[in-house]
Amino acid sequence: MGKKMGNGKNGFIPIGLNKLKEIGLNRLKEIRVGQGLTITALSKYANVSTKVISQTERMLIDPTLVTKNKIVKGLNAVRSTREKLLNYKEVFPD
């Protein structure tokens, strides 16, 4: 299950700031902005809510593997046929 700082609502497990540092940064925002995508546009391509994308970029939540894969597929949906497709580890290095 994903992780969230807070009270554990919506199926997310509360985690502390130290655990966030252990998890490491994701590259979602860097890649999204580099591709010229807004959070709203990525949300439509990935079929993931803008709230989840925003919170993932800010490391407020660690979404499920399924959600992360949807986000990666959304990022790849806008790449040209000449560009190398992104893989999961390039966006979410663990």
PDB file of N, CA, C and O in Angstrom, residues 47-80:
ATOM      1  N   ASN A  47      -4.348   9.008 -16.324  1.00  0.00           N
ATOM      2  CA  ASN A  47      -5.585   8.601 -15.656  1.00  0.00           C
ATOM      3  C   ASN A  47      -5.372   8.482 -14.143  1.00  0.00           C
ATOM      4  O   ASN A  47      -5.766   7.504 -13.503  1.00  0.00           O
ATOM      5  N   VAL A  48      -4.689   9.499 -13.614  1.00  0.00           N
ATOM      6  CA  VAL A  48      -4.399   9.616 -12.185  1.00  0.00           C
ATOM      7  C   VAL A  48      -4.796  11.032 -11.788  1.00  0.00           C
ATOM      8  O   VAL A  48      -4.576  11.972 -12.551  1.00  0.00           O
ATOM      9  N   SER A  49      -5.346  11.210 -10.614  1.00  0.00           N
ATOM     10  CA  SER A  49      -5.818  12.538 -10.202  1.00  0.00           C
ATOM     11  C   SER A  49      -4.666  13.538 -10.089  1.00  0.00           C
ATOM     12  O   SER A  49      -3.521  13.169  -9.807  1.00  0.00           O
ATOM     13  N   THR A  50      -4.993  14.799 -10.292  1.00  0.00           N
ATOM     14  CA  THR A  50      -3.998  15.872 -10.136  1.00  0.00           C
ATOM     15  C   THR A  50      -3.486  15.903  -8.700  1.00  0.00           C
ATOM     16  O   THR A  50      -2.310  16.183  -8.469  1.00  0.00           O
ATOM     17  N   LYS A  51      -4.355  15.601  -7.762  1.00  0.00           N
ATOM     18  CA  LYS A  51      -3.965  15.602  -6.345  1.00  0.00           C
ATOM     19  C   LYS A  51      -2.861  14.574  -6.089  1.00  0.00           C
ATOM     20  O   LYS A  51      -1.862  14.883  -5.440  1.00  0.00           O
ATOM     21  N   VAL A  52      -3.018  13.380  -6.620  1.00  0.00           N
ATOM     22  CA  VAL A  52      -2.017  12.329  -6.413  1.00  0.00           C
ATOM     23  C   VAL A  52      -0.697  12.707  -7.076  1.00  0.00           C
ATOM     24  O   VAL A  52       0.372  12.525  -6.491  1.00  0.00           O
ATOM     25  N   ILE A  53      -0.756  13.253  -8.277  1.00  0.00           N
ATOM     26  CA  ILE A  53       0.477  13.657  -8.971  1.00  0.00           C
ATOM     27  C   ILE A  53       1.187  14.752  -8.179  1.00  0.00           C
ATOM     28  O   ILE A  53       2.395  14.680  -7.936  1.00  0.00           O
ATOM     29  N   SER A  54       0.448  15.758  -7.764  1.00  0.00           N
ATOM     30  CA  SER A  54       1.039  16.855  -6.993  1.00  0.00           C
ATOM     31  C   SER A  54       1.649  16.355  -5.688  1.00  0.00           C
ATOM     32  O   SER A  54       2.778  16.716  -5.334  1.00  0.00           O
ATOM     33  N   GLN A  55       0.917  15.526  -4.962  1.00  0.00           N
ATOM     34  CA  GLN A  55       1.428  15.018  -3.687  1.00  0.00           C
ATOM     35  C   GLN A  55       2.620  14.086  -3.879  1.00  0.00           C
ATOM     36  O   GLN A  55       3.528  14.057  -3.049  1.00  0.00           O
ATOM     37  N   THR A  56       2.638  13.360  -4.982  1.00  0.00           N
ATOM     38  CA  THR A  56       3.781  12.487  -5.276  1.00  0.00           C
ATOM     39  C   THR A  56       5.021  13.323  -5.566  1.00  0.00           C
ATOM     40  O   THR A  56       6.113  13.025  -5.076  1.00  0.00           O
ATOM     41  N   GLU A  57       4.857  14.377  -6.361  1.00  0.00           N
ATOM     42  CA  GLU A  57       5.993  15.255  -6.660  1.00  0.00           C
ATOM     43  C   GLU A  57       6.562  15.886  -5.401  1.00  0.00           C
ATOM     44  O   GLU A  57       7.781  16.044  -5.284  1.00  0.00           O
ATOM     45  N   ARG A  58       5.706  16.225  -4.469  1.00  0.00           N
ATOM     46  CA  ARG A  58       6.145  16.880  -3.235  1.00  0.00           C
ATOM     47  C   ARG A  58       6.509  15.873  -2.145  1.00  0.00           C
ATOM     48  O   ARG A  58       6.843  16.260  -1.026  1.00  0.00           O
ATOM     49  N   MET A  59       6.461  14.589  -2.501  1.00  0.00           N
ATOM     50  CA  MET A  59       6.794  13.503  -1.587  1.00  0.00           C
ATOM     51  C   MET A  59       5.932  13.500  -0.324  1.00  0.00           C
ATOM     52  O   MET A  59       6.375  13.130   0.754  1.00  0.00           O
ATOM     53  N   LEU A  60       4.681  13.895  -0.488  1.00  0.00           N
ATOM     54  CA  LEU A  60       3.746  13.807   0.624  1.00  0.00           C
ATOM     55  C   LEU A  60       3.127  12.413   0.688  1.00  0.00           C
ATOM     56  O   LEU A  60       2.660  11.990   1.748  1.00  0.00           O
ATOM     57  N   ILE A  61       3.110  11.731  -0.450  1.00  0.00           N
ATOM     58  CA  ILE A  61       2.638  10.349  -0.499  1.00  0.00           C
ATOM     59  C   ILE A  61       3.604   9.520  -1.329  1.00  0.00           C
ATOM     60  O   ILE A  61       4.354  10.054  -2.140  1.00  0.00           O
ATOM     61  N   ASP A  62       3.562   8.226  -1.112  1.00  0.00           N
ATOM     62  CA  ASP A  62       4.288   7.271  -1.934  1.00  0.00           C
ATOM     63  C   ASP A  62       3.212   6.351  -2.507  1.00  0.00           C
ATOM     64  O   ASP A  62       2.798   5.399  -1.856  1.00  0.00           O
ATOM     65  N   PRO A  63       2.719   6.647  -3.707  1.00  0.00           N
ATOM     66  CA  PRO A  63       1.592   5.875  -4.235  1.00  0.00           C
ATOM     67  C   PRO A  63       1.956   4.430  -4.544  1.00  0.00           C
ATOM     68  O   PRO A  63       3.125   4.056  -4.567  1.00  0.00           O
ATOM     69  N   THR A  64       0.926   3.646  -4.792  1.00  0.00           N
ATOM     70  CA  THR A  64       1.125   2.234  -5.099  1.00  0.00           C
ATOM     71  C   THR A  64       1.931   2.074  -6.379  1.00  0.00           C
ATOM     72  O   THR A  64       2.018   2.992  -7.200  1.00  0.00           O
ATOM     73  N   LEU A  65       2.467   0.886  -6.564  1.00  0.00           N
ATOM     74  CA  LEU A  65       3.214   0.563  -7.777  1.00  0.00           C
ATOM     75  C   LEU A  65       2.333   0.730  -9.019  1.00  0.00           C
ATOM     76  O   LEU A  65       2.786   1.222 -10.047  1.00  0.00           O
ATOM     77  N   VAL A  66       1.067   0.347  -8.911  1.00  0.00           N
ATOM     78  CA  VAL A  66       0.128   0.483 -10.032  1.00  0.00           C
ATOM     79  C   VAL A  66       0.001   1.948 -10.434  1.00  0.00           C
ATOM     80  O   VAL A  66       0.064   2.292 -11.616  1.00  0.00           O
ATOM     81  N   THR A  67      -0.158   2.824  -9.455  1.00  0.00           N
ATOM     82  CA  THR A  67      -0.296   4.263  -9.737  1.00  0.00           C
ATOM     83  C   THR A  67       0.987   4.822 -10.336  1.00  0.00           C
ATOM     84  O   THR A  67       0.949   5.593 -11.292  1.00  0.00           O
ATOM     85  N   LYS A  68       2.122   4.430  -9.797  1.00  0.00           N
ATOM     86  CA  LYS A  68       3.397   4.903 -10.347  1.00  0.00           C
ATOM     87  C   LYS A  68       3.559   4.453 -11.799  1.00  0.00           C
ATOM     88  O   LYS A  68       4.015   5.231 -12.641  1.00  0.00           O
ATOM     89  N   ASN A  69       3.176   3.224 -12.088  1.00  0.00           N
ATOM     90  CA  ASN A  69       3.266   2.739 -13.469  1.00  0.00           C
ATOM     91  C   ASN A  69       2.328   3.512 -14.397  1.00  0.00           C
ATOM     92  O   ASN A  69       2.686   3.785 -15.540  1.00  0.00           O
ATOM     93  N   LYS A  70       1.152   3.883 -13.920  1.00  0.00           N
ATOM     94  CA  LYS A  70       0.238   4.709 -14.717  1.00  0.00           C
ATOM     95  C   LYS A  70       0.879   6.055 -15.033  1.00  0.00           C
ATOM     96  O   LYS A  70       0.765   6.568 -16.151  1.00  0.00           O
ATOM     97  N   ILE A  71       1.556   6.633 -14.052  1.00  0.00           N
ATOM     98  CA  ILE A  71       2.213   7.930 -14.245  1.00  0.00           C
ATOM     99  C   ILE A  71       3.321   7.804 -15.294  1.00  0.00           C
ATOM    100  O   ILE A  71       3.439   8.650 -16.187  1.00  0.00           O
ATOM    101  N   VAL A  72       4.119   6.749 -15.208  1.00  0.00           N
ATOM    102  CA  VAL A  72       5.190   6.535 -16.187  1.00  0.00           C
ATOM    103  C   VAL A  72       4.596   6.355 -17.584  1.00  0.00           C
ATOM    104  O   VAL A  72       5.088   6.932 -18.557  1.00  0.00           O
ATOM    105  N   LYS A  73       3.514   5.589 -17.692  1.00  0.00           N
ATOM    106  CA  LYS A  73       2.854   5.413 -18.989  1.00  0.00           C
ATOM    107  C   LYS A  73       2.327   6.743 -19.515  1.00  0.00           C
ATOM    108  O   LYS A  73       2.396   7.014 -20.717  1.00  0.00           O
ATOM    109  N   GLY A  74       1.803   7.584 -18.637  1.00  0.00           N
ATOM    110  CA  GLY A  74       1.338   8.907 -19.030  1.00  0.00           C
ATOM    111  C   GLY A  74       2.472   9.778 -19.557  1.00  0.00           C
ATOM    112  O   GLY A  74       2.323  10.479 -20.553  1.00  0.00           O
ATOM    113  N   LEU A  75       3.622   9.718 -18.891  1.00  0.00           N
ATOM    114  CA  LEU A  75       4.794  10.469 -19.362  1.00  0.00           C
ATOM    115  C   LEU A  75       5.248   9.958 -20.727  1.00  0.00           C
ATOM    116  O   LEU A  75       5.627  10.736 -21.595  1.00  0.00           O
ATOM    117  N   ASN A  76       5.202   8.654 -20.911  1.00  0.00           N
ATOM    118  CA  ASN A  76       5.627   8.065 -22.184  1.00  0.00           C
ATOM    119  C   ASN A  76       4.636   8.332 -23.310  1.00  0.00           C
ATOM    120  O   ASN A  76       5.034   8.350 -24.482  1.00  0.00           O
ATOM    121  N   ALA A  77       3.385   8.559 -22.981  1.00  0.00           N
ATOM    122  CA  ALA A  77       2.350   8.780 -24.001  1.00  0.00           C
ATOM    123  C   ALA A  77       2.619  10.037 -24.832  1.00  0.00           C
ATOM    124  O   ALA A  77       2.185  10.127 -25.975  1.00  0.00           O
ATOM    125  N   VAL A  78       3.334  10.982 -24.278  1.00  0.00           N
ATOM    126  CA  VAL A  78       3.583  12.240 -24.990  1.00  0.00           C
ATOM    127  C   VAL A  78       4.967  12.311 -25.622  1.00  0.00           C
ATOM    128  O   VAL A  78       5.305  13.303 -26.248  1.00  0.00           O
ATOM    129  N   ARG A  79       5.749  11.267 -25.470  1.00  0.00           N
ATOM    130  CA  ARG A  79       7.088  11.262 -26.067  1.00  0.00           C
ATOM    131  C   ARG A  79       6.986  10.944 -27.549  1.00  0.00           C
ATOM    132  O   ARG A  79       6.140  10.170 -27.975  1.00  0.00           O
ATOM    133  N   SER A  80       7.876  11.515 -28.317  1.00  0.00           N
ATOM    134  CA  SER A  80       7.874  11.244 -29.757  1.00  0.00           C
ATOM    135  C   SER A  80       8.387   9.821 -29.999  1.00  0.00           C
ATOM    136  O   SER A  80       9.040   9.230 -29.141  1.00  0.00           O
TER     137      SER A  80
END
